């Protein structure tokens, strides 16, 4: 999705809506993209950060993704 190497990927489901979670990055930068598809519309959430700060706000991003309805 971004041209960066994929570090991890998984099919997910939040509130019975199927989605896809991709973590990509390089040694100094990470990008996580979560996409949901519902009623013909794609909803894409993105979180990017320098590697050293990534974990600082990862839980906040997870809360946002898990609140998707």
PDB file of C-alpha atoms in Angstrom:
ATOM      1  CA  UNK A   1       0.000   0.000   0.000  1.00  0.00           C
ATOM      2  CA  UNK A   2       2.887   2.388   0.636  1.00  0.00           C
ATOM      3  CA  UNK A   3       5.957   1.030  -1.164  1.00  0.00           C
ATOM      4  CA  UNK A   4       7.573   0.125   2.174  1.00  0.00           C
ATOM      5  CA  UNK A   5       8.467  -3.471   3.048  1.00  0.00           C
ATOM      6  CA  UNK A   6       5.612  -5.308   4.797  1.00  0.00           C
ATOM      7  CA  UNK A   7       6.585  -6.360   8.323  1.00  0.00           C
ATOM      8  CA  UNK A   8       3.273  -7.960   9.325  1.00  0.00           C
ATOM      9  CA  UNK A   9      -0.215  -8.400   7.892  1.00  0.00           C
ATOM     10  CA  UNK A  10      -3.453  -9.959   9.093  1.00  0.00           C
ATOM     11  CA  UNK A  11      -7.119 -10.279   8.265  1.00  0.00           C
ATOM     12  CA  UNK A  12      -9.145  -8.813  11.135  1.00  0.00           C
ATOM     13  CA  UNK A  13     -12.745  -8.326  12.200  1.00  0.00           C
ATOM     14  CA  UNK A  14     -14.060  -5.459  14.324  1.00  0.00           C
ATOM     15  CA  UNK A  15     -17.730  -5.335  15.285  1.00  0.00           C
ATOM     16  CA  UNK A  16     -18.448  -7.997  12.633  1.00  0.00           C
ATOM     17  CA  UNK A  17     -16.850  -5.906   9.869  1.00  0.00           C
ATOM     18  CA  UNK A  18     -13.992  -7.597   7.996  1.00  0.00           C
ATOM     19  CA  UNK A  19     -10.775  -5.710   7.492  1.00  0.00           C
ATOM     20  CA  UNK A  20      -7.078  -5.960   6.785  1.00  0.00           C
ATOM     21  CA  UNK A  21      -4.216  -4.781   9.016  1.00  0.00           C
ATOM     22  CA  UNK A  22      -0.789  -4.088   7.470  1.00  0.00           C
ATOM     23  CA  UNK A  23       2.360  -2.978   9.279  1.00  0.00           C
ATOM     24  CA  UNK A  24       5.158  -1.789   7.017  1.00  0.00           C
ATOM     25  CA  UNK A  25       8.323   0.156   7.557  1.00  0.00           C
ATOM     26  CA  UNK A  26      12.054   0.517   7.596  1.00  0.00           C
ATOM     27  CA  UNK A  27      14.479   0.585  10.508  1.00  0.00           C
ATOM     28  CA  UNK A  28      13.700   4.219  11.380  1.00  0.00           C
ATOM     29  CA  UNK A  29      10.008   4.517  10.437  1.00  0.00           C
ATOM     30  CA  UNK A  30       6.794   2.461  10.799  1.00  0.00           C
ATOM     31  CA  UNK A  31       3.459   2.748   9.022  1.00  0.00           C
ATOM     32  CA  UNK A  32       0.353   0.827  10.008  1.00  0.00           C
ATOM     33  CA  UNK A  33      -2.724   0.828   7.796  1.00  0.00           C
ATOM     34  CA  UNK A  34      -6.044  -0.779   8.656  1.00  0.00           C
ATOM     35  CA  UNK A  35      -8.744  -0.988   5.995  1.00  0.00           C
ATOM     36  CA  UNK A  36     -12.388  -1.960   6.397  1.00  0.00           C
ATOM     37  CA  UNK A  37     -14.864  -2.493   3.575  1.00  0.00           C
ATOM     38  CA  UNK A  38     -18.576  -1.991   4.270  1.00  0.00           C
ATOM     39  CA  UNK A  39     -21.504  -1.252   1.960  1.00  0.00           C
ATOM     40  CA  UNK A  40     -19.241  -0.521  -1.013  1.00  0.00           C
ATOM     41  CA  UNK A  41     -17.068   1.944   0.909  1.00  0.00           C
ATOM     42  CA  UNK A  42     -13.456   1.555   2.064  1.00  0.00           C
ATOM     43  CA  UNK A  43     -12.491   3.034   5.434  1.00  0.00           C
ATOM     44  CA  UNK A  44      -8.732   3.355   5.896  1.00  0.00           C
ATOM     45  CA  UNK A  45      -7.000   4.256   9.149  1.00  0.00           C
ATOM     46  CA  UNK A  46      -3.293   5.138   9.049  1.00  0.00           C
ATOM     47  CA  UNK A  47      -0.736   5.541  11.803  1.00  0.00           C
ATOM     48  CA  UNK A  48       2.895   6.404  11.123  1.00  0.00           C
ATOM     49  CA  UNK A  49       5.743   7.313  13.412  1.00  0.00           C
ATOM     50  CA  UNK A  50       9.454   7.206  13.845  1.00  0.00           C
ATOM     51  CA  UNK A  51      10.453   3.768  15.127  1.00  0.00           C
ATOM     52  CA  UNK A  52      11.520   5.113  18.527  1.00  0.00           C
ATOM     53  CA  UNK A  53       8.065   6.643  19.198  1.00  0.00           C
ATOM     54  CA  UNK A  54       5.830   4.046  17.534  1.00  0.00           C
ATOM     55  CA  UNK A  55       4.820   2.159  20.692  1.00  0.00           C
ATOM     56  CA  UNK A  56       4.026   5.415  22.513  1.00  0.00           C
ATOM     57  CA  UNK A  57       0.722   5.872  20.635  1.00  0.00           C
ATOM     58  CA  UNK A  58       0.085   2.357  19.333  1.00  0.00           C
ATOM     59  CA  UNK A  59      -2.546   1.680  22.027  1.00  0.00           C
ATOM     60  CA  UNK A  60      -4.404   4.882  21.088  1.00  0.00           C
ATOM     61  CA  UNK A  61      -4.452   3.786  17.447  1.00  0.00           C
ATOM     62  CA  UNK A  62      -5.704   0.328  18.470  1.00  0.00           C
ATOM     63  CA  UNK A  63      -8.525   1.943  20.468  1.00  0.00           C
ATOM     64  CA  UNK A  64      -9.539   4.023  17.442  1.00  0.00           C
ATOM     65  CA  UNK A  65      -9.556   0.970  15.164  1.00  0.00           C
ATOM     66  CA  UNK A  66     -11.479  -1.140  17.688  1.00  0.00           C
ATOM     67  CA  UNK A  67     -14.140   1.555  18.059  1.00  0.00           C
ATOM     68  CA  UNK A  68     -15.021   1.391  14.354  1.00  0.00           C
ATOM     69  CA  UNK A  69     -18.726   0.674  13.837  1.00  0.00           C
TER      70      UNK A  69
END
